[in-house]
Amino acid sequence: MSDFFADFAARNPSWLTEAGPFSDVALSTRARLVRNLPEFPFPHHASDVELETILADVSRRLGRLPTFSDGWDVGFAGLEPVQRRALQEKLLASFRLVSRPTSRGLVLSRDLCRAVMINEEDHLRLHAFRPGFDPQGTLASVMALDDELEQEVESAFSPDLGYLTASPTNLGTG
């Protein structure tokens, strides 16, 4: 962890520093997918033990994915408030994750262009970022991450409703 924060203040994501399509109009594009584990209640109903189990298991599994093999696994409980805030200000963590750090985490790719928040509103929030206005490229990036994730983690899914989420507005396939 200290390895990550030692140079975090100076590290800017490539989607923030590089020019992309229509970068004179849009700074960056983000795509998000939400996934939950079928064997656990949603985070707002899960016990502390269940949240810790999810965090440990999912962090380990994400570390095996090619996207995160040289990235970082950041546990929020051990971070200083200013460190959590820095992650939020760089749009890598949400307010909910920052404000409730116990049993929550973040896994980041080396270039900070892909991230997974663990135990936010849902078990997993997958994010992909690209510079400029690039919705198709960003969607392709987060879908590729989802494909990798499916090799390690089973998602809660209903044939009738699609992917099951804590919020009905995120239900289905987006």
mmCIF file of C-alpha atoms in Angstrom:
data_model
loop_
_atom_site.group_PDB
_atom_site.id
_atom_site.type_symbol
_atom_site.label_atom_id
_atom_site.label_comp_id
_atom_site.label_asym_id
_atom_site.label_seq_id
_atom_site.Cartn_x
_atom_site.Cartn_y
_atom_site.Cartn_z
ATOM 1 C CA MET A 1 0.000 0.000 0.000
ATOM 2 C CA SER A 2 2.772 2.427 0.847
ATOM 3 C CA ASP A 3 4.211 1.541 -2.557
ATOM 4 C CA PHE A 4 1.050 2.938 -4.145
ATOM 5 C CA PHE A 5 0.679 6.113 -2.069
ATOM 6 C CA ALA A 6 4.378 6.935 -2.160
ATOM 7 C CA ASP A 7 3.909 8.406 -5.626
ATOM 8 C CA PHE A 8 0.112 8.632 -5.841
ATOM 9 C CA ALA A 9 -0.015 12.426 -5.507
ATOM 10 C CA ALA A 10 2.233 12.768 -8.552
ATOM 11 C CA ARG A 11 0.540 9.951 -10.491
ATOM 12 C CA ASN A 12 -2.195 11.105 -12.820
ATOM 13 C CA PRO A 13 -4.343 8.654 -14.746
ATOM 14 C CA SER A 14 -3.644 8.547 -18.463
ATOM 15 C CA TRP A 15 -7.284 9.421 -19.135
ATOM 16 C CA LEU A 16 -6.614 12.717 -17.385
ATOM 17 C CA THR A 17 -3.301 13.593 -19.028
ATOM 18 C CA GLU A 18 -3.650 12.233 -22.574
ATOM 19 C CA ALA A 19 -5.701 13.697 -25.375
ATOM 20 C CA GLY A 20 -8.490 11.581 -26.779
ATOM 21 C CA PRO A 21 -11.260 12.050 -29.337
ATOM 22 C CA PHE A 22 -12.935 15.436 -28.892
ATOM 23 C CA SER A 23 -10.708 16.242 -25.909
ATOM 24 C CA ASP A 24 -11.403 19.912 -26.527
ATOM 25 C CA VAL A 25 -14.997 19.174 -25.438
ATOM 26 C CA ALA A 26 -14.737 16.215 -23.030
ATOM 27 C CA LEU A 27 -11.959 15.530 -20.544
ATOM 28 C CA SER A 28 -12.755 11.824 -20.213
ATOM 29 C CA THR A 29 -15.351 9.106 -20.627
ATOM 30 C CA ARG A 30 -16.275 6.554 -17.969
ATOM 31 C CA ALA A 31 -18.258 3.340 -18.322
ATOM 32 C CA ARG A 32 -19.495 1.367 -15.341
ATOM 33 C CA LEU A 33 -20.874 -2.111 -14.771
ATOM 34 C CA VAL A 34 -22.293 -3.426 -11.519
ATOM 35 C CA ARG A 35 -21.989 -7.044 -10.405
ATOM 36 C CA ASN A 36 -23.035 -8.911 -7.274
ATOM 37 C CA LEU A 37 -22.188 -12.300 -5.864
ATOM 38 C CA PRO A 38 -25.090 -14.766 -5.750
ATOM 39 C CA GLU A 39 -24.124 -16.321 -2.406
ATOM 40 C CA PHE A 40 -24.089 -13.087 -0.360
ATOM 41 C CA PRO A 41 -26.669 -10.419 0.499
ATOM 42 C CA PHE A 42 -26.173 -6.969 -1.001
ATOM 43 C CA PRO A 43 -23.645 -4.904 0.994
ATOM 44 C CA HIS A 44 -26.285 -2.855 2.833
ATOM 45 C CA HIS A 45 -27.756 -6.123 4.215
ATOM 46 C CA ALA A 46 -24.491 -8.043 4.686
ATOM 47 C CA SER A 47 -22.899 -8.568 8.079
ATOM 48 C CA ASP A 48 -19.400 -7.312 8.850
ATOM 49 C CA VAL A 49 -18.109 -10.871 8.575
ATOM 50 C CA GLU A 50 -19.743 -11.295 5.151
ATOM 51 C CA LEU A 51 -18.310 -7.979 3.926
ATOM 52 C CA GLU A 52 -14.825 -8.956 5.098
ATOM 53 C CA THR A 53 -15.165 -12.341 3.403
ATOM 54 C CA ILE A 54 -16.243 -10.697 0.145
ATOM 55 C CA LEU A 55 -13.410 -8.158 0.295
ATOM 56 C CA ALA A 56 -10.712 -10.755 0.931
ATOM 57 C CA ASP A 57 -11.992 -13.273 -1.607
ATOM 58 C CA VAL A 58 -12.731 -10.823 -4.419
ATOM 59 C CA SER A 59 -9.467 -8.907 -3.945
ATOM 60 C CA ARG A 60 -7.549 -12.177 -4.251
ATOM 61 C CA ARG A 61 -9.470 -13.200 -7.375
ATOM 62 C CA LEU A 62 -9.116 -9.787 -9.029
ATOM 63 C CA GLY A 63 -5.369 -9.940 -8.439
ATOM 64 C CA ARG A 64 -5.253 -12.978 -10.725
ATOM 65 C CA LEU A 65 -6.767 -11.070 -13.660
ATOM 66 C CA PRO A 66 -4.357 -9.805 -16.357
ATOM 67 C CA THR A 67 -5.771 -6.278 -15.992
ATOM 68 C CA PHE A 68 -4.719 -6.065 -12.331
ATOM 69 C CA SER A 69 -1.666 -8.332 -12.253
ATOM 70 C CA ASP A 70 0.670 -5.337 -11.904
ATOM 71 C CA GLY A 71 -1.861 -2.975 -10.314
ATOM 72 C CA TRP A 72 -2.851 -2.218 -6.739
ATOM 73 C CA ASP A 73 -5.180 -3.681 -4.148
ATOM 74 C CA VAL A 74 -6.152 -0.840 -1.813
ATOM 75 C CA GLY A 75 -7.975 -1.687 1.417
ATOM 76 C CA PHE A 76 -9.864 1.362 2.640
ATOM 77 C CA ALA A 77 -9.874 0.547 6.354
ATOM 78 C CA GLY A 78 -6.108 1.120 6.594
ATOM 79 C CA LEU A 79 -6.096 4.439 4.745
ATOM 80 C CA GLU A 80 -5.896 7.887 6.221
ATOM 81 C CA PRO A 81 -8.923 10.102 5.473
ATOM 82 C CA VAL A 82 -6.783 12.308 3.201
ATOM 83 C CA GLN A 83 -5.712 9.255 1.186
ATOM 84 C CA ARG A 84 -9.311 8.129 0.729
ATOM 85 C CA ARG A 85 -10.237 11.665 -0.288
ATOM 86 C CA ALA A 86 -7.408 11.741 -2.868
ATOM 87 C CA LEU A 87 -8.815 8.582 -4.479
ATOM 88 C CA GLN A 88 -12.248 10.184 -4.576
ATOM 89 C CA GLU A 89 -10.931 13.414 -6.089
ATOM 90 C CA LYS A 90 -9.244 11.460 -8.887
ATOM 91 C CA LEU A 91 -12.647 9.792 -9.487
ATOM 92 C CA LEU A 92 -11.299 6.356 -8.580
ATOM 93 C CA ALA A 93 -13.520 5.936 -5.513
ATOM 94 C CA SER A 94 -17.035 7.077 -4.698
ATOM 95 C CA PHE A 95 -18.199 9.133 -1.739
ATOM 96 C CA ARG A 96 -19.955 6.051 -0.355
ATOM 97 C CA LEU A 97 -16.736 4.038 -0.446
ATOM 98 C CA VAL A 98 -14.717 6.862 1.115
ATOM 99 C CA SER A 99 -17.223 7.610 3.867
ATOM 100 C CA ARG A 100 -17.633 3.972 4.976
ATOM 101 C CA PRO A 101 -14.149 2.457 4.699
ATOM 102 C CA THR A 102 -14.578 -0.643 6.880
ATOM 103 C CA SER A 103 -14.641 -3.855 4.810
ATOM 104 C CA ARG A 104 -14.336 -1.934 1.556
ATOM 105 C CA GLY A 105 -11.630 -1.810 -1.073
ATOM 106 C CA LEU A 106 -10.469 -0.793 -4.495
ATOM 107 C CA VAL A 107 -8.448 -2.656 -7.086
ATOM 108 C CA LEU A 108 -6.703 -0.509 -9.701
ATOM 109 C CA SER A 109 -4.886 -1.195 -12.937
ATOM 110 C CA ARG A 110 -1.351 0.169 -13.189
ATOM 111 C CA ASP A 111 -2.437 2.950 -15.594
ATOM 112 C CA LEU A 112 -5.472 3.812 -13.400
ATOM 113 C CA CYS A 113 -7.779 3.336 -16.408
ATOM 114 C CA ARG A 114 -9.683 0.414 -14.887
ATOM 115 C CA ALA A 115 -10.878 -0.001 -11.334
ATOM 116 C CA VAL A 116 -13.174 -2.187 -9.274
ATOM 117 C CA MET A 117 -14.763 -0.864 -6.099
ATOM 118 C CA ILE A 118 -15.581 -3.646 -3.642
ATOM 119 C CA ASN A 119 -18.576 -3.480 -1.275
ATOM 120 C CA GLU A 120 -19.869 -0.097 -2.337
ATOM 121 C CA GLU A 121 -23.642 -0.095 -3.049
ATOM 122 C CA ASP A 122 -23.097 -3.429 -4.814
ATOM 123 C CA HIS A 123 -20.407 -6.049 -4.319
ATOM 124 C CA LEU A 124 -18.472 -4.938 -7.415
ATOM 125 C CA ARG A 125 -18.485 -1.732 -9.433
ATOM 126 C CA LEU A 126 -16.319 -2.073 -12.509
ATOM 127 C CA HIS A 127 -15.077 1.161 -14.066
ATOM 128 C CA ALA A 128 -13.178 1.951 -17.229
ATOM 129 C CA PHE A 129 -11.900 5.392 -18.201
ATOM 130 C CA ARG A 130 -10.623 6.748 -21.509
ATOM 131 C CA PRO A 131 -9.383 10.219 -22.444
ATOM 132 C CA GLY A 132 -11.699 12.510 -24.402
ATOM 133 C CA PHE A 133 -15.114 11.506 -25.681
ATOM 134 C CA ASP A 134 -14.855 7.796 -26.424
ATOM 135 C CA PRO A 135 -17.994 5.952 -25.287
ATOM 136 C CA GLN A 136 -17.437 2.976 -27.590
ATOM 137 C CA GLY A 137 -13.816 2.467 -26.557
ATOM 138 C CA THR A 138 -14.680 2.909 -22.905
ATOM 139 C CA LEU A 139 -17.555 0.451 -23.101
ATOM 140 C CA ALA A 140 -15.300 -2.061 -24.862
ATOM 141 C CA SER A 141 -12.730 -1.655 -22.069
ATOM 142 C CA VAL A 142 -15.201 -2.264 -19.235
ATOM 143 C CA MET A 143 -16.785 -5.173 -21.139
ATOM 144 C CA ALA A 144 -13.331 -6.748 -21.575
ATOM 145 C CA LEU A 145 -12.799 -6.366 -17.826
ATOM 146 C CA ASP A 146 -16.187 -8.018 -17.226
ATOM 147 C CA ASP A 147 -15.148 -10.900 -19.493
ATOM 148 C CA GLU A 148 -11.977 -11.367 -17.432
ATOM 149 C CA LEU A 149 -13.971 -11.178 -14.207
ATOM 150 C CA GLU A 150 -16.354 -13.919 -15.365
ATOM 151 C CA GLN A 151 -13.395 -16.331 -15.377
ATOM 152 C CA GLU A 152 -12.933 -15.802 -11.618
ATOM 153 C CA VAL A 153 -16.242 -14.642 -10.140
ATOM 154 C CA GLU A 154 -19.824 -15.779 -10.658
ATOM 155 C CA SER A 155 -22.336 -12.925 -10.900
ATOM 156 C CA ALA A 156 -25.887 -12.885 -9.572
ATOM 157 C CA PHE A 157 -28.005 -13.181 -12.707
ATOM 158 C CA SER A 158 -31.644 -13.859 -13.507
ATOM 159 C CA PRO A 159 -32.702 -15.063 -16.971
ATOM 160 C CA ASP A 160 -35.761 -12.799 -16.689
ATOM 161 C CA LEU A 161 -34.208 -9.697 -15.085
ATOM 162 C CA GLY A 162 -30.550 -9.795 -16.097
ATOM 163 C CA TYR A 163 -27.784 -8.881 -13.623
ATOM 164 C CA LEU A 164 -29.187 -8.418 -10.129
ATOM 165 C CA THR A 165 -28.258 -5.167 -8.391
ATOM 166 C CA ALA A 166 -28.982 -3.349 -5.151
ATOM 167 C CA SER A 167 -30.757 -0.568 -7.053
ATOM 168 C CA PRO A 168 -33.550 -1.272 -9.534
ATOM 169 C CA THR A 169 -32.186 1.485 -11.799
ATOM 170 C CA ASN A 170 -29.052 -0.638 -12.392
ATOM 171 C CA LEU A 171 -30.924 -3.926 -12.876
ATOM 172 C CA GLY A 172 -30.489 -5.932 -16.066
ATOM 173 C CA THR A 173 -27.932 -5.319 -18.762
ATOM 174 C CA GLY A 174 -27.795 -1.534 -18.686
#
